Amino acid sequence: MAHTLTESAVTMGTRVQAQSMESSRNIFWHKSRPKFVYRKLAISVALITAILLWIIDPFPSSSSQSDRITFLHESPEQYASAFLQSLKLTVLSSLLDQFEGHQHCGIVSADLYMPPSAFKADSEKPYPYCKNRATLLQAMSGGGRHGFDATFFPMGCHYRWYSTEEICIILDRFGAIIFVGDGVLQNIYAAFNMLLRENIAMGGLKQWVMTEPDRAACKCDSQIIRWECSKFIVQDSQDVRGNDDGSGHRSPDYCDRASHIFLPINGSPAPDDLHSTFNTILAKDPESYKPIPVIHSLSLGSSFSWPAATSSMDEWVALADAALRNVPFLWVGPNAAGHLKPPGQILSQGNNALWHYTVEMAREADARQLDSLSMYNLTLQATSWDGSGYGLKVALVQAMMVINWLSRLESS
């Protein structure tokens, strides 16, 4: 009986002890639960902050790196929603969906650009974006096409296809952007305007001065391949803003705070009035910290004259130096010769001559501390309508390459 009472006492004591321990755990849990919740919340906030910072700048660089990207998104077919209100990335069904005329002109995203996710550097890692301006220019210059008219593929790392909003952010960092060159660069400038105006059909032209027959004859590729349409090509951003309000056959410049101009040359020295225009742009707002980039090219217009090209480099660099402004230069090389190049021009304008011109002028640019971008590989396996000129599928890519270079320049 005593043994039974002892066991009962032990059992009751054990239960009391267990209840006491359970009560202590409950008290500890209720006291520590707020700390646990706060700690979990803090970790979540830190994680979200890290993701936001990574989206804005996925390639952090050292303090000595000067050519930072203005705004980046995870991939060329994704962008963060307005002010990153949510962390959800929206996939763009097409790079050109919002562009007027892209269906009529028969241009689709795959004609222009494939994101890095479409290519693999090895079995595990996606093809990387270029980390600085030097590797970017090497990649765009040294890439190629895997088949005739296939999408251009950069070498070693990838460039970006920026949205219109991102392009405006990039351009807003500059006091002005000046294009100086012949007809080859004029086509790039026309495509540059198409991107800013979101109009593939006629965004490179002054629609407000054109008749209905002109508009019908100069749509799409005809903007830059038909000689009779060249007189309508936009040459100044102020022309668009002063005459194009977006109504009727018009399309506005969405980057309306960025000034840009094309100065046509076919040799060196250039006409005095072009020097005057150039100097006026550089002299405007002399206290501004914003640089004024110059995109410079001279090739077909001077019959690929080496002396004319080097003289032109020295001419415009001297004008820029005299202005005491920050004026970065990009030398743009010539297009390759297409298979329709007339036989009589093969010796002087065939691909052997063009390749030597491309290489030597890049060396001359480097000797003058100018950046250079080759267009030879981009156009080597692309369709040319006459052996020298190329359509919008090439020009739009060239314009985006120029924008990529602009995105890597210093802001001051």
Short mmCIF file of C-alpha atoms in Angstrom, two decimals:
data_model
loop_
_atom_site.label_atom_id
_atom_site.label_comp_id
_atom_site.label_asym_id
_atom_site.label_seq_id
_atom_site.Cartn_x
_atom_site.Cartn_y
_atom_site.Cartn_z
CA MET A 1 0.00 0.00 0.00
CA ALA A 2 2.84 2.33 0.94
CA HIS A 3 4.56 1.36 -2.30
CA THR A 4 1.40 2.24 -4.23
CA LEU A 5 1.08 5.61 -2.49
CA THR A 6 4.71 6.35 -3.19
CA GLU A 7 4.22 5.58 -6.89
CA SER A 8 1.12 7.79 -6.94
CA ALA A 9 3.02 10.61 -5.29
CA VAL A 10 5.84 10.25 -7.79
CA THR A 11 3.35 10.22 -10.63
CA MET A 12 1.59 13.33 -9.33
CA GLY A 13 4.94 15.03 -8.77
CA THR A 14 5.99 14.21 -12.30
CA ARG A 15 2.76 15.62 -13.68
CA VAL A 16 3.12 18.78 -11.60
CA GLN A 17 6.73 19.13 -12.79
CA ALA A 18 5.69 18.55 -16.40
CA GLN A 19 2.91 21.09 -16.12
CA SER A 20 5.35 23.52 -14.54
CA MET A 21 7.83 22.98 -17.39
CA GLU A 22 5.07 23.36 -19.97
CA SER A 23 3.93 26.56 -18.27
CA SER A 24 7.51 27.85 -18.29
CA ARG A 25 7.84 27.06 -22.00
CA ASN A 26 4.59 28.87 -22.69
CA ILE A 27 5.74 31.89 -20.72
CA PHE A 28 9.11 31.83 -22.56
CA TRP A 29 7.37 31.47 -25.94
CA HIS A 30 4.99 34.38 -25.33
CA LYS A 31 7.83 36.57 -24.09
CA SER A 32 10.22 35.67 -26.93
CA ARG A 33 7.66 35.50 -29.73
CA PRO A 34 7.71 39.26 -30.49
CA LYS A 35 11.52 39.14 -30.74
CA PHE A 36 11.27 36.15 -33.08
CA VAL A 37 8.70 37.90 -35.25
CA TYR A 38 10.73 41.12 -35.34
CA ARG A 39 13.87 39.17 -36.19
CA LYS A 40 12.07 37.39 -39.04
CA LEU A 41 10.64 40.68 -40.27
CA ALA A 42 14.08 42.32 -40.17
CA ILE A 43 15.59 39.47 -42.18
CA SER A 44 12.79 39.79 -44.75
CA VAL A 45 13.31 43.55 -45.07
CA ALA A 46 17.06 43.05 -45.48
CA LEU A 47 16.49 40.42 -48.16
CA ILE A 48 14.03 42.64 -50.07
CA THR A 49 16.49 45.55 -49.86
CA ALA A 50 19.29 43.37 -51.22
CA ILE A 51 17.11 42.25 -54.13
CA LEU A 52 16.18 45.86 -54.92
CA LEU A 53 19.83 46.90 -54.90
CA TRP A 54 20.76 43.97 -57.12
CA ILE A 55 18.04 44.86 -59.65
CA ILE A 56 19.29 48.45 -59.82
CA ASP A 57 22.98 47.46 -60.11
CA PRO A 58 23.62 43.74 -60.56
CA PHE A 59 27.30 44.35 -61.35
CA PRO A 60 28.74 46.38 -58.47
CA SER A 61 32.08 47.84 -59.42
CA SER A 62 34.97 49.33 -57.55
CA SER A 63 35.11 53.00 -56.67
CA SER A 64 37.63 53.49 -59.47
CA GLN A 65 35.26 52.23 -62.15
CA SER A 66 34.00 55.22 -64.07
CA ASP A 67 31.81 53.74 -66.80
CA ARG A 68 28.85 52.74 -64.69
CA ILE A 69 25.52 51.80 -66.23
CA THR A 70 22.76 54.32 -65.62
CA PHE A 71 19.94 51.81 -65.13
CA LEU A 72 19.89 48.08 -65.53
CA HIS A 73 17.24 45.42 -65.46
CA GLU A 74 17.72 41.71 -65.01
CA SER A 75 17.45 40.86 -68.68
CA PRO A 76 16.63 42.68 -71.92
CA GLU A 77 13.12 41.16 -71.93
CA GLN A 78 12.32 42.03 -68.34
CA TYR A 79 11.89 45.26 -66.43
CA ALA A 80 10.84 46.24 -62.94
CA SER A 81 7.36 47.73 -62.59
CA ALA A 82 7.07 51.47 -61.84
CA PHE A 83 9.39 52.40 -58.94
CA LEU A 84 9.62 48.67 -58.11
CA GLN A 85 6.33 48.78 -56.22
CA SER A 86 6.43 45.02 -56.31
CA LEU A 87 9.39 42.73 -56.86
CA LYS A 88 7.65 41.07 -59.76
CA LEU A 89 9.38 41.35 -63.15
CA THR A 90 7.15 41.70 -66.18
CA VAL A 91 8.18 39.84 -69.32
CA LEU A 92 8.00 41.88 -72.50
CA SER A 93 6.31 39.89 -75.24
CA SER A 94 8.20 41.93 -77.83
CA LEU A 95 10.79 44.65 -77.90
CA LEU A 96 8.70 46.52 -80.45
CA ASP A 97 5.09 45.91 -79.42
CA GLN A 98 4.49 49.59 -78.68
CA PHE A 99 6.30 50.76 -81.84
CA GLU A 100 4.20 52.07 -84.67
CA GLY A 101 4.67 50.13 -87.90
CA HIS A 102 6.61 47.14 -86.61
CA GLN A 103 4.08 44.70 -88.05
CA HIS A 104 3.69 46.59 -91.30
CA CYS A 105 7.48 46.67 -91.71
CA GLY A 106 7.81 42.96 -90.95
CA ILE A 107 10.31 43.37 -88.10
CA VAL A 108 10.14 41.16 -85.01
CA SER A 109 12.28 41.07 -81.89
CA ALA A 110 14.29 38.03 -83.00
CA ASP A 111 15.47 39.98 -86.07
CA LEU A 112 17.20 42.45 -83.78
CA TYR A 113 18.19 40.91 -80.48
CA MET A 114 18.28 37.77 -78.40
CA PRO A 115 18.72 38.04 -74.62
CA PRO A 116 21.64 36.33 -72.88
CA SER A 117 19.32 33.60 -71.60
CA ALA A 118 19.07 32.34 -75.18
CA PHE A 119 22.80 31.56 -75.22
CA LYS A 120 24.97 29.65 -72.79
CA ALA A 121 28.64 30.34 -72.14
CA ASP A 122 28.87 26.82 -70.69
CA SER A 123 26.50 24.12 -69.48
CA GLU A 124 25.57 25.97 -66.29
CA LYS A 125 26.01 29.75 -66.55
CA PRO A 126 24.05 32.09 -68.84
CA TYR A 127 25.94 34.33 -71.23
CA PRO A 128 27.04 37.36 -69.13
CA TYR A 129 26.49 41.07 -69.72
CA CYS A 130 29.59 43.15 -70.43
CA LYS A 131 30.96 44.68 -67.24
CA ASN A 132 32.58 47.83 -68.61
CA ARG A 133 32.85 50.00 -71.69
CA ALA A 134 36.01 48.40 -73.07
CA THR A 135 34.64 44.84 -73.03
CA LEU A 136 31.31 46.11 -74.36
CA LEU A 137 32.95 47.67 -77.45
CA GLN A 138 35.05 44.55 -78.00
CA ALA A 139 31.97 42.33 -77.77
CA MET A 140 29.86 44.40 -80.17
CA SER A 141 32.75 44.81 -82.62
CA GLY A 142 33.88 41.20 -82.55
CA GLY A 143 30.59 39.32 -82.63
CA GLY A 144 28.89 37.72 -85.59
CA ARG A 145 25.89 35.87 -86.99
CA HIS A 146 25.35 32.11 -86.92
CA GLY A 147 23.95 32.06 -90.44
CA PHE A 148 22.94 34.63 -93.05
CA ASP A 149 20.60 37.24 -91.58
CA ALA A 150 20.56 35.40 -88.23
CA THR A 151 20.39 37.48 -85.05
CA PHE A 152 23.71 39.18 -84.31
CA PHE A 153 25.56 37.58 -81.41
CA PRO A 154 28.24 39.63 -79.53
CA MET A 155 31.58 38.07 -78.60
CA GLY A 156 32.39 37.12 -75.02
CA CYS A 157 29.66 39.12 -73.26
CA HIS A 158 26.33 40.70 -74.09
CA TYR A 159 25.05 44.21 -74.71
CA ARG A 160 21.55 45.35 -73.69
CA TRP A 161 18.37 46.27 -75.49
CA TYR A 162 17.09 49.25 -73.54
CA SER A 163 13.46 50.29 -73.28
CA THR A 164 12.45 53.79 -74.39
CA GLU A 165 12.22 54.90 -70.75
CA GLU A 166 15.75 53.68 -70.07
CA ILE A 167 17.08 55.35 -73.21
CA CYS A 168 15.63 58.65 -72.02
CA ILE A 169 17.36 58.24 -68.65
CA ILE A 170 20.66 57.57 -70.43
CA LEU A 171 20.39 60.54 -72.79
CA ASP A 172 19.32 62.92 -70.04
CA ARG A 173 22.82 62.69 -68.54
CA PHE A 174 24.31 64.61 -71.47
CA GLY A 175 24.26 68.24 -72.52
CA ALA A 176 23.76 67.13 -76.13
CA ILE A 177 24.65 64.24 -78.45
CA ILE A 178 26.31 65.08 -81.76
CA PHE A 179 26.52 62.74 -84.77
CA VAL A 180 29.14 63.77 -87.36
CA GLY A 181 29.43 61.61 -90.45
CA ASP A 182 28.38 60.58 -93.93
CA GLY A 183 25.36 58.66 -95.21
CA VAL A 184 26.28 55.48 -93.30
CA LEU A 185 26.08 57.30 -89.97
CA GLN A 186 22.98 59.19 -91.12
CA ASN A 187 21.14 55.87 -91.37
CA ILE A 188 22.16 55.06 -87.80
CA TYR A 189 20.93 58.47 -86.68
CA ALA A 190 17.61 57.86 -88.47
CA ALA A 191 17.22 54.56 -86.57
CA PHE A 192 18.21 56.38 -83.36
CA ASN A 193 15.22 58.68 -83.90
CA MET A 194 12.94 55.70 -84.60
CA LEU A 195 13.80 54.30 -81.17
CA LEU A 196 13.19 57.64 -79.44
CA ARG A 197 9.88 58.16 -81.27
CA GLU A 198 8.74 54.50 -81.05
CA ASN A 199 7.98 54.54 -84.75
CA ILE A 200 9.55 51.98 -87.08
CA ALA A 201 7.47 52.96 -90.11
CA MET A 202 8.46 56.63 -90.37
CA GLY A 203 10.22 57.65 -87.16
CA GLY A 204 13.38 58.69 -88.97
CA LEU A 205 11.58 61.20 -91.19
CA LYS A 206 10.02 64.66 -91.02
CA GLN A 207 6.47 63.49 -91.62
CA TRP A 208 5.10 67.02 -91.22
CA VAL A 209 6.64 68.17 -94.54
CA MET A 210 5.70 65.07 -96.53
CA THR A 211 2.77 64.53 -98.87
CA GLU A 212 0.67 61.37 -98.84
CA PRO A 213 2.56 59.97 -101.87
CA ASP A 214 5.85 60.71 -100.06
CA ARG A 215 4.66 58.85 -96.97
CA ALA A 216 3.56 55.87 -99.04
CA ALA A 217 6.92 55.72 -100.83
CA CYS A 218 9.17 56.24 -97.81
CA LYS A 219 7.90 53.79 -95.20
CA CYS A 220 9.94 51.18 -93.36
CA ASP A 221 13.25 50.29 -95.08
CA SER A 222 12.60 52.90 -97.76
CA GLN A 223 13.34 55.60 -95.18
CA ILE A 224 17.04 54.87 -95.48
CA ILE A 225 17.50 52.92 -98.73
CA ARG A 226 15.66 55.14 -101.23
CA TRP A 227 17.59 58.18 -102.36
CA GLU A 228 14.46 60.28 -102.85
CA CYS A 229 13.54 59.78 -99.18
CA SER A 230 16.88 60.96 -97.79
CA LYS A 231 15.83 64.62 -98.01
CA PHE A 232 13.17 63.93 -95.38
CA ILE A 233 15.48 62.35 -92.78
CA VAL A 234 15.46 64.14 -89.41
CA GLN A 235 18.72 65.94 -88.68
CA ASP A 236 17.94 67.73 -85.44
CA SER A 237 15.88 66.89 -82.36
CA GLN A 238 14.57 70.45 -82.32
CA ASP A 239 12.91 69.84 -85.68
CA VAL A 240 10.84 67.06 -84.18
CA ARG A 241 9.86 68.97 -81.06
CA GLY A 242 9.00 72.11 -82.93
CA ASN A 243 6.83 70.47 -85.57
CA ASP A 244 5.65 67.08 -84.32
CA ASP A 245 2.87 67.03 -81.73
CA GLY A 246 1.96 63.37 -82.15
CA SER A 247 -1.22 63.99 -84.14
CA GLY A 248 -2.07 62.71 -87.60
CA HIS A 249 1.00 61.28 -89.32
CA ARG A 250 3.30 62.50 -86.60
CA SER A 251 5.09 60.86 -83.69
CA PRO A 252 6.72 62.78 -80.81
CA ASP A 253 10.21 62.38 -79.41
CA TYR A 254 9.65 60.68 -76.04
CA CYS A 255 13.07 61.80 -74.79
CA ASP A 256 12.16 65.44 -75.19
CA ARG A 257 14.81 66.76 -72.79
CA ALA A 258 17.75 65.28 -74.69
CA SER A 259 19.17 67.36 -77.56
CA HIS A 260 20.81 65.60 -80.48
CA ILE A 261 21.85 66.58 -83.99
CA PHE A 262 23.38 65.10 -87.15
CA LEU A 263 26.08 67.06 -88.99
CA PRO A 264 26.60 65.65 -92.53
CA ILE A 265 30.17 65.43 -93.87
CA ASN A 266 31.81 63.69 -96.83
CA GLY A 267 35.41 64.62 -96.22
CA SER A 268 37.79 66.87 -94.33
CA PRO A 269 37.82 69.73 -93.68
CA ALA A 270 34.09 70.10 -93.17
CA PRO A 271 32.20 73.27 -94.20
CA ASP A 272 32.55 76.28 -91.93
CA ASP A 273 28.86 76.35 -91.08
CA LEU A 274 29.13 72.87 -89.55
CA HIS A 275 32.09 74.05 -87.46
CA SER A 276 29.99 76.98 -86.30
CA THR A 277 27.08 74.74 -85.33
CA PHE A 278 29.43 72.37 -83.49
CA ASN A 279 31.08 75.22 -81.58
CA THR A 280 27.73 76.74 -80.68
CA ILE A 281 26.55 73.48 -79.13
CA LEU A 282 29.75 73.10 -77.12
CA ALA A 283 29.63 76.73 -75.96
CA LYS A 284 26.07 76.45 -74.67
CA ASP A 285 25.83 76.36 -70.87
CA PRO A 286 29.61 76.35 -70.25
CA GLU A 287 29.13 75.83 -66.50
CA SER A 288 27.31 72.55 -67.05
CA TYR A 289 29.02 69.41 -65.80
CA LYS A 290 27.26 67.27 -68.42
CA PRO A 291 29.46 65.81 -71.17
CA ILE A 292 28.64 66.18 -74.88
CA PRO A 293 29.39 62.89 -76.68
CA VAL A 294 30.31 62.86 -80.37
CA ILE A 295 29.62 59.87 -82.61
CA HIS A 296 31.92 60.24 -85.60
CA SER A 297 32.25 58.29 -88.84
CA LEU A 298 33.58 58.76 -92.36
CA SER A 299 33.77 55.89 -94.82
CA LEU A 300 31.72 55.50 -97.98
CA GLY A 301 31.26 59.27 -98.33
CA SER A 302 35.01 59.75 -98.78
CA SER A 303 35.50 56.52 -100.76
CA PHE A 304 37.23 55.01 -97.71
CA SER A 305 40.12 57.44 -97.86
CA TRP A 306 42.52 56.83 -94.99
CA PRO A 307 43.95 60.40 -95.06
CA ALA A 308 40.44 61.89 -95.12
CA ALA A 309 39.37 59.79 -92.12
CA THR A 310 42.41 60.61 -89.98
CA SER A 311 42.21 64.28 -90.96
CA SER A 312 38.54 64.32 -89.96
CA MET A 313 39.38 62.80 -86.58
CA ASP A 314 41.99 65.48 -85.92
CA GLU A 315 39.66 68.21 -87.18
CA TRP A 316 36.77 67.47 -84.83
CA VAL A 317 38.93 66.53 -81.85
CA ALA A 318 40.72 69.88 -82.18
CA LEU A 319 37.40 71.74 -82.15
CA ALA A 320 36.29 69.80 -79.08
CA ASP A 321 39.57 70.44 -77.24
CA ALA A 322 39.34 74.15 -77.92
CA ALA A 323 35.91 74.28 -76.25
CA LEU A 324 37.34 73.03 -72.92
CA ARG A 325 34.36 70.71 -72.45
CA ASN A 326 34.11 67.03 -71.65
CA VAL A 327 33.59 65.60 -75.16
CA PRO A 328 33.97 61.81 -75.42
CA PHE A 329 34.31 60.46 -78.98
CA LEU A 330 33.15 57.22 -80.56
CA TRP A 331 34.58 56.37 -83.98
CA VAL A 332 32.16 54.14 -85.93
CA GLY A 333 33.70 51.93 -88.59
CA PRO A 334 32.19 51.12 -92.01
CA ASN A 335 29.72 48.44 -92.97
CA ALA A 336 30.97 45.33 -94.76
CA ALA A 337 30.39 44.98 -98.49
CA GLY A 338 27.23 43.11 -99.41
CA HIS A 339 27.08 40.40 -102.08
CA LEU A 340 25.45 42.87 -104.50
CA LYS A 341 28.48 45.17 -104.54
CA PRO A 342 29.16 46.01 -108.23
CA PRO A 343 32.17 44.10 -109.62
CA GLY A 344 33.90 47.33 -110.59
CA GLN A 345 34.01 48.40 -106.92
CA ILE A 346 35.32 45.16 -105.43
CA LEU A 347 38.96 46.18 -105.53
CA SER A 348 38.51 49.53 -103.77
CA GLN A 349 35.36 48.80 -101.74
CA GLY A 350 35.32 45.03 -101.34
CA ASN A 351 35.61 43.31 -98.00
CA ASN A 352 39.39 42.99 -98.13
CA ALA A 353 39.74 46.77 -98.50
CA LEU A 354 37.00 47.42 -95.94
CA TRP A 355 38.56 45.13 -93.36
CA HIS A 356 41.93 46.88 -93.61
CA TYR A 357 40.19 50.25 -93.40
CA THR A 358 38.27 49.09 -90.29
CA VAL A 359 41.39 47.82 -88.52
CA GLU A 360 43.62 50.78 -89.38
CA MET A 361 41.06 53.43 -88.48
CA ALA A 362 40.42 51.70 -85.16
CA ARG A 363 44.16 51.95 -84.49
CA GLU A 364 44.16 55.61 -85.46
CA ALA A 365 41.23 56.24 -83.12
CA ASP A 366 43.00 54.45 -80.28
CA ALA A 367 46.13 56.51 -80.88
CA ARG A 368 43.99 59.62 -80.33
CA GLN A 369 42.38 58.09 -77.23
CA LEU A 370 39.02 57.74 -78.96
CA ASP A 371 36.67 54.80 -78.49
CA SER A 372 35.88 52.80 -81.63
CA LEU A 373 33.08 50.50 -82.69
CA SER A 374 33.38 48.22 -85.71
CA MET A 375 30.30 47.49 -87.82
CA TYR A 376 32.09 45.03 -90.10
CA ASN A 377 31.07 41.79 -88.37
CA LEU A 378 27.52 43.01 -87.75
CA THR A 379 26.93 43.56 -91.47
CA LEU A 380 29.09 40.79 -92.96
CA GLN A 381 26.24 38.25 -93.16
CA ALA A 382 23.34 40.68 -93.43
CA THR A 383 21.23 41.43 -96.48
CA SER A 384 22.28 44.56 -98.36
CA TRP A 385 20.04 46.09 -100.99
CA ASP A 386 22.93 47.43 -103.13
CA GLY A 387 26.14 46.03 -101.66
CA SER A 388 26.72 49.11 -99.49
CA GLY A 389 23.48 50.06 -97.73
CA TYR A 390 21.50 48.01 -95.23
CA GLY A 391 17.92 48.15 -94.00
CA LEU A 392 16.30 48.75 -90.62
CA LYS A 393 17.15 45.34 -89.18
CA VAL A 394 20.78 46.45 -89.23
CA ALA A 395 20.33 50.17 -88.55
CA LEU A 396 18.21 49.63 -85.42
CA VAL A 397 20.84 47.31 -83.94
CA GLN A 398 23.57 49.83 -84.78
CA ALA A 399 21.61 52.60 -83.07
CA MET A 400 21.14 50.47 -79.96
CA MET A 401 24.87 49.73 -79.91
CA VAL A 402 25.56 53.47 -79.88
CA ILE A 403 23.09 53.84 -76.99
CA ASN A 404 24.92 51.07 -75.13
CA TRP A 405 28.15 53.03 -75.51
CA LEU A 406 26.42 56.16 -74.23
CA SER A 407 25.13 54.20 -71.22
CA ARG A 408 28.70 53.45 -70.11
CA LEU A 409 30.07 56.99 -70.28
CA GLU A 410 30.77 59.08 -67.21
CA SER A 411 28.02 61.45 -66.20
CA SER A 412 30.36 64.32 -65.49
#
